[in-house]
Amino acid sequence: MQITVHQHLRSPGVDRWLDRLDRAALRLGRPQAPAPTKLELRSAAGYPLHAAVWSPTGPGPHPTVVLVPDHGAEGAAVGAPHSPIQPGELTAAGIRCATLDLAGRGQSWGEDDFGGPEHQDDVAQLVAALVGQARGGRVGLIGLGGGNQAALGAARRLAGAVPWVIDWEGPADAETTRSLYGEDSPPLGVDDARWWSTRAAVAQIPALPCGYVRLQAEEDHRKLGELRHALRCLHAAADGRPAWFQINDHPRGERPLRPVWIGRGLLPARAALLQKIRTLCAAG
């Protein structure tokens, strides 16, 4: 289901109505997730980290993915009614999934690193634990919004363990992070080039040792009219040397002048995420 209204009929009131309808439809028929297994980890700095793992019923091994929550969010956000993808949808597709509270969020200790090296290490620790449980299997990473920074940084550290990263509408750099999340977010280091060199997606993508997929709607989930982040990430991939790259359903390696965007709203976002995750997991 995709909700569209001709542009000349659009107004703030119509957009609010569309958003309510989209979110109401999103809640219908979502499969319930099984009870998660709690996983306690330690960061490289020695802080306790809280993670959760949802496993499908039936014998494995199952393909595994990690959902890295959006900017400032706890791991529990992936189960919220308006999350674009939920654990229950993945386990129903036969996919094991996990998430975590990054340092300084939720039940994890430490200070919020805003997607920087400590958060990237947190994700790497979870991936390593999941790979160990699967006796050598690989783990895909999905960065939801601002979670792309920690996901991409972790993938760079884990050559061989992560076959691909999906970046769903995440920021590209300092400018687009401020555009999407506000001038005061993150509150420290926003004009420090060195600080951003370890966080900005465009600094991580060119050297990815794995595949990179950008999923992007024409109307971004955070800010209407913001597409600079998607195009900058696409160009960083095309000009760099990731193992491979793709935007939406364009062929791998293609840099389209006018990308075909995902439809408006969370319903098309959910469909695009689930289809892409299933396709990538099936490919191994």
Coordinates of C-alpha atoms in Angstrom, one line a residue:
M1 CA 0.0 0.0 0.0
Q2 CA 1.4 3.4 -1.0
I3 CA -0.5 6.6 -0.1
T4 CA -0.1 9.4 -2.7
V5 CA -1.8 12.7 -3.3
H6 CA -1.2 14.9 -6.4
Q7 CA 1.3 17.7 -5.6
H8 CA -1.2 20.5 -6.3
L9 CA -3.5 19.2 -3.6
R10 CA -0.8 19.0 -1.0
S11 CA -0.9 21.3 2.0
P12 CA 0.3 21.1 5.7
G13 CA -3.1 19.9 6.7
V14 CA -3.2 17.2 4.0
D15 CA 0.4 16.1 4.9
R16 CA -0.6 15.7 8.5
W17 CA -3.6 13.6 7.4
L18 CA -1.4 11.5 5.2
D19 CA 1.1 10.9 8.0
R20 CA -1.7 9.8 10.4
L21 CA -3.1 7.4 7.7
D22 CA 0.3 6.1 6.9
R23 CA 1.2 5.4 10.6
A24 CA -2.2 3.8 11.2
A25 CA -1.8 1.5 8.2
L26 CA 1.7 0.7 9.3
R27 CA 0.4 -0.8 12.6
L28 CA -1.9 -3.2 10.9
G29 CA -0.8 -6.8 10.7
R30 CA 2.7 -6.4 12.0
P31 CA 3.9 -9.8 13.3
Q32 CA 4.6 -10.0 16.9
A33 CA 8.3 -10.6 17.8
P34 CA 9.3 -13.6 20.0
A35 CA 10.7 -12.8 23.4
P36 CA 14.3 -11.6 22.9
T37 CA 17.4 -13.1 24.5
K38 CA 19.3 -10.5 26.5
L39 CA 23.0 -10.2 25.8
E40 CA 25.4 -8.5 28.0
L41 CA 28.6 -7.3 26.4
R42 CA 31.6 -5.2 27.3
S43 CA 32.9 -2.3 25.2
A44 CA 36.6 -2.0 24.4
A45 CA 36.6 0.7 27.2
G46 CA 35.2 -1.8 29.6
Y47 CA 31.6 -0.5 29.9
P48 CA 28.7 -2.9 30.2
L49 CA 26.5 -2.9 27.0
H50 CA 23.0 -4.1 26.8
A51 CA 21.8 -5.9 23.6
A52 CA 18.8 -8.0 22.6
V53 CA 18.6 -10.8 20.1
W54 CA 15.4 -12.2 18.4
S55 CA 15.6 -15.6 16.8
P56 CA 13.1 -17.3 14.4
T57 CA 11.5 -20.5 15.4
G58 CA 12.7 -23.7 13.9
P59 CA 16.2 -25.0 13.3
G60 CA 19.0 -22.8 12.1
P61 CA 21.4 -21.5 11.2
H62 CA 19.5 -18.3 10.3
P63 CA 20.9 -15.3 8.6
T64 CA 21.6 -12.5 11.1
V65 CA 21.3 -8.7 11.0
V66 CA 21.9 -5.9 13.4
L67 CA 19.6 -2.9 13.6
V68 CA 21.5 0.2 14.7
P69 CA 18.9 2.7 16.1
D70 CA 18.5 6.2 14.9
H71 CA 20.3 9.3 16.2
G72 CA 19.9 9.5 20.0
A73 CA 17.6 6.4 20.2
E74 CA 17.8 3.4 22.5
G75 CA 17.7 -0.1 21.1
A76 CA 14.1 -0.5 22.2
A77 CA 13.1 2.0 19.5
V78 CA 13.3 -0.7 16.8
G79 CA 10.2 -2.3 18.4
A80 CA 8.2 1.0 18.5
P81 CA 5.0 1.1 16.5
H82 CA 6.4 3.6 14.1
S83 CA 9.8 1.9 13.5
P84 CA 10.2 1.4 9.8
I85 CA 11.3 -2.2 10.4
Q86 CA 10.6 -4.4 13.5
P87 CA 12.2 -7.6 14.9
G88 CA 8.9 -9.5 14.4
E89 CA 9.0 -8.8 10.6
L90 CA 12.5 -10.1 10.3
T91 CA 12.0 -13.3 12.5
A92 CA 8.8 -14.0 10.5
A93 CA 11.1 -14.0 7.4
G94 CA 13.5 -16.4 9.0
I95 CA 16.1 -13.8 9.9
R96 CA 17.7 -13.5 13.3
C97 CA 18.1 -9.9 14.4
A98 CA 19.7 -7.9 17.2
T99 CA 20.0 -4.4 18.4
L100 CA 21.7 -2.7 21.3
D101 CA 21.8 0.4 23.5
L102 CA 24.9 2.3 22.3
A103 CA 27.1 3.7 25.0
G104 CA 25.4 6.4 27.1
R105 CA 21.9 5.3 26.0
G106 CA 19.3 3.1 27.6
Q107 CA 20.9 0.5 29.9
S108 CA 24.4 0.8 28.5
W109 CA 27.1 2.6 30.4
G110 CA 29.4 5.4 29.2
E111 CA 28.8 8.6 27.5
D112 CA 26.9 9.2 24.2
D113 CA 29.5 9.2 21.4
F114 CA 27.1 10.4 18.7
G115 CA 28.1 7.7 16.2
G116 CA 31.8 8.0 16.8
P117 CA 34.6 5.5 17.4
E118 CA 33.1 4.3 20.7
H119 CA 29.7 3.6 19.2
Q120 CA 31.3 2.0 16.2
D121 CA 33.2 -0.3 18.6
D122 CA 30.0 -1.1 20.5
V123 CA 28.4 -2.3 17.2
A124 CA 31.6 -4.3 16.4
Q125 CA 31.4 -6.0 19.8
L126 CA 27.8 -7.1 19.1
V127 CA 28.7 -8.4 15.6
A128 CA 31.6 -10.3 17.0
A129 CA 29.4 -12.0 19.6
L130 CA 26.8 -12.9 17.0
V131 CA 29.4 -14.3 14.7
G132 CA 30.7 -16.4 17.5
Q133 CA 27.2 -17.7 18.3
A134 CA 26.7 -18.6 14.6
R135 CA 30.2 -20.3 14.5
G136 CA 31.6 -18.1 11.8
G137 CA 28.5 -16.8 10.0
R138 CA 28.4 -13.2 8.7
V139 CA 26.2 -10.4 10.0
G140 CA 24.5 -7.7 7.9
L141 CA 24.2 -4.2 9.3
I142 CA 21.2 -1.8 9.0
G143 CA 21.8 1.8 10.0
L144 CA 18.4 3.5 10.7
G145 CA 18.7 7.2 10.1
G146 CA 21.7 8.5 12.2
G147 CA 22.5 4.9 13.1
N148 CA 24.3 4.8 9.8
Q149 CA 27.4 6.4 11.3
A150 CA 28.0 3.6 13.9
A151 CA 27.0 0.9 11.4
L152 CA 29.4 2.2 8.7
G153 CA 32.3 2.6 11.1
A154 CA 31.8 -0.9 12.5
A155 CA 31.7 -2.4 9.0
R156 CA 35.1 -0.8 8.3
R157 CA 36.6 -2.4 11.4
L158 CA 35.1 -5.8 10.6
A159 CA 36.3 -6.7 7.2
G160 CA 35.0 -10.2 6.3
A161 CA 32.5 -10.4 9.1
V162 CA 30.0 -7.9 7.6
P163 CA 29.0 -8.6 4.0
W164 CA 26.9 -5.4 3.5
V165 CA 25.5 -2.3 5.2
I166 CA 22.1 -0.8 4.5
D167 CA 21.9 2.9 5.1
W168 CA 18.3 4.0 5.5
E169 CA 18.1 7.8 5.1
G170 CA 21.0 8.6 7.3
P171 CA 23.0 11.9 7.3
A172 CA 26.0 12.2 5.1
D173 CA 28.1 14.8 7.0
A174 CA 28.0 17.6 9.5
E175 CA 25.8 19.9 7.3
T176 CA 23.1 17.3 6.7
T177 CA 23.2 16.0 10.3
R178 CA 22.4 19.5 11.4
S179 CA 19.7 19.8 8.7
L180 CA 18.0 16.6 9.8
Y181 CA 18.5 16.7 13.6
G182 CA 18.9 20.3 14.4
E183 CA 21.7 22.8 15.0
D184 CA 22.3 21.7 18.6
S185 CA 22.5 18.0 17.7
P186 CA 25.1 16.7 18.4
P187 CA 26.0 19.4 20.9
L188 CA 29.8 19.0 20.7
G189 CA 32.3 19.2 17.9
V190 CA 29.9 20.2 15.1
D191 CA 32.5 22.4 13.4
D192 CA 35.5 20.2 14.2
A193 CA 36.7 18.5 10.9
R194 CA 38.7 15.9 12.8
W195 CA 35.7 15.1 15.0
W196 CA 33.5 14.6 11.9
S197 CA 36.2 12.6 10.0
T198 CA 35.4 9.6 12.3
R199 CA 31.6 10.0 12.0
A200 CA 30.5 11.4 8.7
A201 CA 29.1 8.7 6.4
V202 CA 30.9 10.2 3.4
A203 CA 34.2 9.7 5.2
Q204 CA 33.4 6.0 5.9
I205 CA 31.8 4.8 2.6
P206 CA 34.7 5.1 0.2
A207 CA 36.8 2.6 2.1
L208 CA 34.1 0.1 3.0
P209 CA 35.4 -3.5 2.6
C210 CA 31.8 -4.6 2.0
G211 CA 28.7 -3.7 0.0
Y212 CA 26.8 -0.4 0.6
V213 CA 23.1 0.1 0.0
R214 CA 21.4 3.4 0.3
L215 CA 17.6 3.3 0.7
Q216 CA 16.0 6.7 0.3
A217 CA 12.5 8.2 -0.2
E218 CA 12.0 11.4 -2.2
E219 CA 10.4 12.7 1.0
D220 CA 12.8 11.9 3.8
H221 CA 11.4 10.6 7.1
R222 CA 13.1 13.4 9.0
K223 CA 12.8 16.4 6.7
L224 CA 10.8 17.1 3.6
G225 CA 13.0 18.3 0.7
E226 CA 16.3 17.0 2.1
L227 CA 18.0 14.8 -0.5
R228 CA 21.6 16.2 -0.3
H229 CA 22.5 13.4 2.1
A230 CA 21.4 10.6 -0.2
L231 CA 23.2 12.1 -3.2
R232 CA 26.4 12.8 -1.3
C233 CA 26.5 9.2 0.0
L234 CA 25.8 7.9 -3.5
H235 CA 28.7 10.0 -4.9
A236 CA 31.0 9.0 -2.1
A237 CA 30.4 5.4 -3.0
A238 CA 30.7 5.9 -6.7
D239 CA 33.9 7.8 -6.3
G240 CA 35.3 5.5 -3.7
R241 CA 36.1 1.8 -3.5
P242 CA 33.5 0.0 -1.5
A243 CA 33.2 -3.7 -2.5
W244 CA 30.0 -2.6 -4.3
F245 CA 27.2 0.0 -3.9
Q246 CA 23.6 0.4 -4.8
I247 CA 20.9 3.1 -4.4
N248 CA 17.3 1.7 -4.0
D249 CA 16.6 -0.8 -6.7
H250 CA 19.0 0.6 -9.3
P251 CA 21.6 -1.9 -10.5
R252 CA 24.7 -2.3 -8.4
G253 CA 27.4 0.2 -9.4
E254 CA 25.1 2.6 -11.2
R255 CA 25.2 6.3 -10.4
P256 CA 21.9 7.5 -11.7
L257 CA 21.5 11.2 -12.5
R258 CA 17.9 11.0 -11.3
P259 CA 17.4 8.2 -8.9
V260 CA 14.1 6.4 -8.6
W261 CA 13.1 7.2 -5.1
I262 CA 11.1 5.1 -2.6
G263 CA 7.5 6.2 -2.2
R264 CA 6.3 8.6 0.6
G265 CA 5.8 7.4 4.1
L266 CA 6.8 4.5 6.4
L267 CA 4.8 1.8 4.6
P268 CA 6.9 2.0 1.5
A269 CA 10.0 2.3 3.7
R270 CA 9.1 -0.9 5.5
A271 CA 8.5 -2.7 2.2
A272 CA 11.8 -1.5 0.8
L273 CA 13.8 -2.4 3.9
L274 CA 12.3 -5.9 4.2
Q275 CA 12.7 -6.7 0.6
K276 CA 16.3 -5.5 0.5
I277 CA 17.2 -7.4 3.7
R278 CA 15.6 -10.6 2.5
T279 CA 17.4 -10.3 -0.9
L280 CA 20.8 -9.7 0.7
C281 CA 20.4 -12.4 3.3
A282 CA 19.4 -14.9 0.6
A283 CA 22.5 -14.0 -1.4
G284 CA 24.7 -14.9 1.6

